[in-house]
Amino acid sequence: MPGLSFLSKKSWHTSNISNQEKVWIAEQNAAAEQAKLKELTQQIKLEREQEEFQKLTGKKSSSTTGDRGVDWMYEGHKKGEDDEEERRRVQEDDAQNEAYLLGKEYVPEGQKKHAGDFAVAASMTGALEKASTV
């Protein structure tokens, strides 16, 4: 049908490039959603297996403690190699914060302590009297 070749330029036609692109994007989104759904179902299956294993071994089950969604808040910190260094750094930060709260002047790292405006003005003997007489 040579007289109908203009149909491919219509916005609703299936051979229109923009329509093919929309279909391709929709297919990609659907495939990504399916992969995400598959991953979530595997994660749920793994969690159920772990719960059943905990029940079989007699360990404390998360279902007896209440809502499973907040169990992560009550679990302890995972131990790592940098645990001692992290603990020392936290203690130093806490000590610095406590000193600041007790009134010690805060000087950021990498900057040297400088005299404030009042100290500079006090060191200028007579400058304030001269300025006030003018």
PDB file of C-alpha atoms in Angstrom:
ATOM      1  CA  MET A   1       0.000   0.000   0.000  1.00  0.00           C
ATOM      2  CA  PRO A   2       2.132   2.831  -1.240  1.00  0.00           C
ATOM      3  CA  GLY A   3      -0.505   5.445  -0.486  1.00  0.00           C
ATOM      4  CA  LEU A   4      -0.496   4.749   3.268  1.00  0.00           C
ATOM      5  CA  SER A   5       3.230   5.263   3.952  1.00  0.00           C
ATOM      6  CA  PHE A   6       2.442   8.467   5.846  1.00  0.00           C
ATOM      7  CA  LEU A   7       0.918   6.428   8.692  1.00  0.00           C
ATOM      8  CA  SER A   8       4.333   5.658  10.187  1.00  0.00           C
ATOM      9  CA  LYS A   9       4.682   9.360  10.931  1.00  0.00           C
ATOM     10  CA  LYS A  10       1.524   9.451  13.056  1.00  0.00           C
ATOM     11  CA  SER A  11       1.945   9.697  16.838  1.00  0.00           C
ATOM     12  CA  TRP A  12      -0.112   6.558  17.478  1.00  0.00           C
ATOM     13  CA  HIS A  13       1.610   4.264  14.956  1.00  0.00           C
ATOM     14  CA  THR A  14       3.649   1.312  16.270  1.00  0.00           C
ATOM     15  CA  SER A  15       6.573   1.809  13.899  1.00  0.00           C
ATOM     16  CA  ASN A  16       7.066   5.410  15.086  1.00  0.00           C
ATOM     17  CA  ILE A  17      10.527   5.713  16.697  1.00  0.00           C
ATOM     18  CA  SER A  18       9.284   7.620  19.736  1.00  0.00           C
ATOM     19  CA  ASN A  19       6.646   4.926  20.373  1.00  0.00           C
ATOM     20  CA  GLN A  20       9.256   2.189  20.045  1.00  0.00           C
ATOM     21  CA  GLU A  21      11.465   4.058  22.505  1.00  0.00           C
ATOM     22  CA  LYS A  22       8.600   4.347  25.010  1.00  0.00           C
ATOM     23  CA  VAL A  23       7.926   0.621  24.724  1.00  0.00           C
ATOM     24  CA  TRP A  24      11.625  -0.205  25.185  1.00  0.00           C
ATOM     25  CA  ILE A  25      11.859   2.034  28.300  1.00  0.00           C
ATOM     26  CA  ALA A  26       8.712   0.446  29.740  1.00  0.00           C
ATOM     27  CA  GLU A  27      10.154  -3.036  29.142  1.00  0.00           C
ATOM     28  CA  GLN A  28      13.434  -2.045  30.847  1.00  0.00           C
ATOM     29  CA  ASN A  29      11.554  -0.664  33.853  1.00  0.00           C
ATOM     30  CA  ALA A  30       9.471  -3.835  34.074  1.00  0.00           C
ATOM     31  CA  ALA A  31      12.598  -5.997  33.943  1.00  0.00           C
ATOM     32  CA  ALA A  32      14.257  -3.900  36.687  1.00  0.00           C
ATOM     33  CA  GLU A  33      11.120  -4.181  38.821  1.00  0.00           C
ATOM     34  CA  GLN A  34      11.058  -7.957  38.338  1.00  0.00           C
ATOM     35  CA  ALA A  35      14.719  -8.217  39.364  1.00  0.00           C
ATOM     36  CA  LYS A  36      14.061  -6.096  42.456  1.00  0.00           C
ATOM     37  CA  LEU A  37      11.031  -8.201  43.351  1.00  0.00           C
ATOM     38  CA  LYS A  38      13.043 -11.403  42.931  1.00  0.00           C
ATOM     39  CA  GLU A  39      15.806 -10.054  45.178  1.00  0.00           C
ATOM     40  CA  LEU A  40      13.308  -9.046  47.874  1.00  0.00           C
ATOM     41  CA  THR A  41      11.626 -12.455  47.806  1.00  0.00           C
ATOM     42  CA  GLN A  42      15.028 -14.133  48.181  1.00  0.00           C
ATOM     43  CA  GLN A  43      15.822 -11.868  51.132  1.00  0.00           C
ATOM     44  CA  ILE A  44      12.492 -12.682  52.810  1.00  0.00           C
ATOM     45  CA  LYS A  45      13.071 -16.392  52.225  1.00  0.00           C
ATOM     46  CA  LEU A  46      16.537 -16.140  53.791  1.00  0.00           C
ATOM     47  CA  GLU A  47      15.154 -14.275  56.823  1.00  0.00           C
ATOM     48  CA  ARG A  48      12.479 -16.930  57.319  1.00  0.00           C
ATOM     49  CA  GLU A  49      15.094 -19.687  57.128  1.00  0.00           C
ATOM     50  CA  GLN A  50      17.202 -17.867  59.710  1.00  0.00           C
ATOM     51  CA  GLU A  51      14.195 -17.483  62.027  1.00  0.00           C
ATOM     52  CA  GLU A  52      13.388 -21.168  61.710  1.00  0.00           C
ATOM     53  CA  PHE A  53      17.011 -22.070  62.420  1.00  0.00           C
ATOM     54  CA  GLN A  54      16.949 -19.870  65.524  1.00  0.00           C
ATOM     55  CA  LYS A  55      13.771 -21.573  66.702  1.00  0.00           C
ATOM     56  CA  LEU A  56      15.299 -25.015  66.145  1.00  0.00           C
ATOM     57  CA  THR A  57      18.504 -24.160  67.989  1.00  0.00           C
ATOM     58  CA  GLY A  58      16.620 -22.633  70.891  1.00  0.00           C
ATOM     59  CA  LYS A  59      18.077 -19.171  70.533  1.00  0.00           C
ATOM     60  CA  LYS A  60      15.982 -16.099  71.221  1.00  0.00           C
ATOM     61  CA  SER A  61      13.569 -15.631  68.356  1.00  0.00           C
ATOM     62  CA  SER A  62      12.843 -12.187  66.992  1.00  0.00           C
ATOM     63  CA  SER A  63       9.123 -13.026  66.774  1.00  0.00           C
ATOM     64  CA  THR A  64       8.892 -13.306  70.573  1.00  0.00           C
ATOM     65  CA  THR A  65      10.478  -9.896  71.102  1.00  0.00           C
ATOM     66  CA  GLY A  66       7.817  -8.086  69.112  1.00  0.00           C
ATOM     67  CA  ASP A  67       8.103  -6.199  65.871  1.00  0.00           C
ATOM     68  CA  ARG A  68      10.837  -7.567  63.609  1.00  0.00           C
ATOM     69  CA  GLY A  69      11.240  -4.210  61.923  1.00  0.00           C
ATOM     70  CA  VAL A  70      12.956  -2.612  64.913  1.00  0.00           C
ATOM     71  CA  ASP A  71      15.199  -5.478  66.027  1.00  0.00           C
ATOM     72  CA  TRP A  72      18.198  -3.839  64.397  1.00  0.00           C
ATOM     73  CA  MET A  73      18.028  -1.056  67.001  1.00  0.00           C
ATOM     74  CA  TYR A  74      18.557  -3.515  69.827  1.00  0.00           C
ATOM     75  CA  GLU A  75      21.331  -5.545  68.231  1.00  0.00           C
ATOM     76  CA  GLY A  76      24.860  -4.755  69.328  1.00  0.00           C
ATOM     77  CA  HIS A  77      27.563  -3.026  67.348  1.00  0.00           C
ATOM     78  CA  LYS A  78      29.348  -5.325  64.923  1.00  0.00           C
ATOM     79  CA  LYS A  79      32.949  -5.849  65.984  1.00  0.00           C
ATOM     80  CA  GLY A  80      35.647  -4.988  63.487  1.00  0.00           C
ATOM     81  CA  GLU A  81      39.393  -4.536  63.275  1.00  0.00           C
ATOM     82  CA  ASP A  82      39.178  -0.782  63.778  1.00  0.00           C
ATOM     83  CA  ASP A  83      37.080  -1.126  66.919  1.00  0.00           C
ATOM     84  CA  GLU A  84      39.798   0.035  69.321  1.00  0.00           C
ATOM     85  CA  GLU A  85      40.748   2.991  67.121  1.00  0.00           C
ATOM     86  CA  GLU A  86      37.099   3.971  66.733  1.00  0.00           C
ATOM     87  CA  ARG A  87      36.569   3.791  70.495  1.00  0.00           C
ATOM     88  CA  ARG A  88      39.638   5.993  71.109  1.00  0.00           C
ATOM     89  CA  ARG A  89      38.491   8.551  68.527  1.00  0.00           C
ATOM     90  CA  VAL A  90      35.016   8.698  70.059  1.00  0.00           C
ATOM     91  CA  GLN A  91      36.494   9.207  73.520  1.00  0.00           C
ATOM     92  CA  GLU A  92      38.669  12.078  72.234  1.00  0.00           C
ATOM     93  CA  ASP A  93      35.658  13.693  70.562  1.00  0.00           C
ATOM     94  CA  ASP A  94      33.616  13.303  73.739  1.00  0.00           C
ATOM     95  CA  ALA A  95      36.404  14.844  75.813  1.00  0.00           C
ATOM     96  CA  GLN A  96      36.672  17.787  73.403  1.00  0.00           C
ATOM     97  CA  ASN A  97      32.901  18.305  73.446  1.00  0.00           C
ATOM     98  CA  GLU A  98      32.811  18.134  77.246  1.00  0.00           C
ATOM     99  CA  ALA A  99      35.610  20.715  77.490  1.00  0.00           C
ATOM    100  CA  TYR A 100      33.712  23.013  75.141  1.00  0.00           C
ATOM    101  CA  LEU A 101      30.553  22.665  77.226  1.00  0.00           C
ATOM    102  CA  LEU A 102      32.548  23.542  80.332  1.00  0.00           C
ATOM    103  CA  GLY A 103      33.667  26.818  78.754  1.00  0.00           C
ATOM    104  CA  LYS A 104      36.941  26.024  77.001  1.00  0.00           C
ATOM    105  CA  GLU A 105      37.464  28.033  73.818  1.00  0.00           C
ATOM    106  CA  TYR A 106      36.891  26.075  70.612  1.00  0.00           C
ATOM    107  CA  VAL A 107      39.700  26.183  68.064  1.00  0.00           C
ATOM    108  CA  PRO A 108      39.022  24.159  64.878  1.00  0.00           C
ATOM    109  CA  GLU A 109      41.689  21.726  63.708  1.00  0.00           C
ATOM    110  CA  GLY A 110      44.216  23.255  61.337  1.00  0.00           C
ATOM    111  CA  GLN A 111      43.756  26.776  62.695  1.00  0.00           C
ATOM    112  CA  LYS A 112      45.872  28.472  65.278  1.00  0.00           C
ATOM    113  CA  LYS A 113      44.445  30.238  68.262  1.00  0.00           C
ATOM    114  CA  HIS A 114      44.302  33.989  67.757  1.00  0.00           C
ATOM    115  CA  ALA A 115      43.545  36.787  70.137  1.00  0.00           C
ATOM    116  CA  GLY A 116      40.006  38.067  69.968  1.00  0.00           C
ATOM    117  CA  ASP A 117      38.960  41.621  69.154  1.00  0.00           C
ATOM    118  CA  PHE A 118      38.809  42.547  72.833  1.00  0.00           C
ATOM    119  CA  ALA A 119      42.387  41.399  73.411  1.00  0.00           C
ATOM    120  CA  VAL A 120      43.611  43.408  70.424  1.00  0.00           C
ATOM    121  CA  ALA A 121      41.719  46.500  71.593  1.00  0.00           C
ATOM    122  CA  ALA A 122      43.043  46.119  75.144  1.00  0.00           C
ATOM    123  CA  SER A 123      46.604  45.898  73.855  1.00  0.00           C
ATOM    124  CA  MET A 124      46.218  49.278  72.179  1.00  0.00           C
ATOM    125  CA  THR A 125      46.743  51.437  75.235  1.00  0.00           C
ATOM    126  CA  GLY A 126      45.160  54.757  74.842  1.00  0.00           C
ATOM    127  CA  ALA A 127      43.664  54.040  71.429  1.00  0.00           C
ATOM    128  CA  LEU A 128      40.119  53.960  72.800  1.00  0.00           C
ATOM    129  CA  GLU A 129      40.575  57.196  74.702  1.00  0.00           C
ATOM    130  CA  LYS A 130      41.961  58.897  71.583  1.00  0.00           C
ATOM    131  CA  ALA A 131      39.042  57.601  69.495  1.00  0.00           C
ATOM    132  CA  SER A 132      36.474  58.759  72.045  1.00  0.00           C
ATOM    133  CA  THR A 133      37.860  62.311  72.209  1.00  0.00           C
ATOM    134  CA  VAL A 134      37.644  62.886  68.497  1.00  0.00           C
TER     135      VAL A 134
END
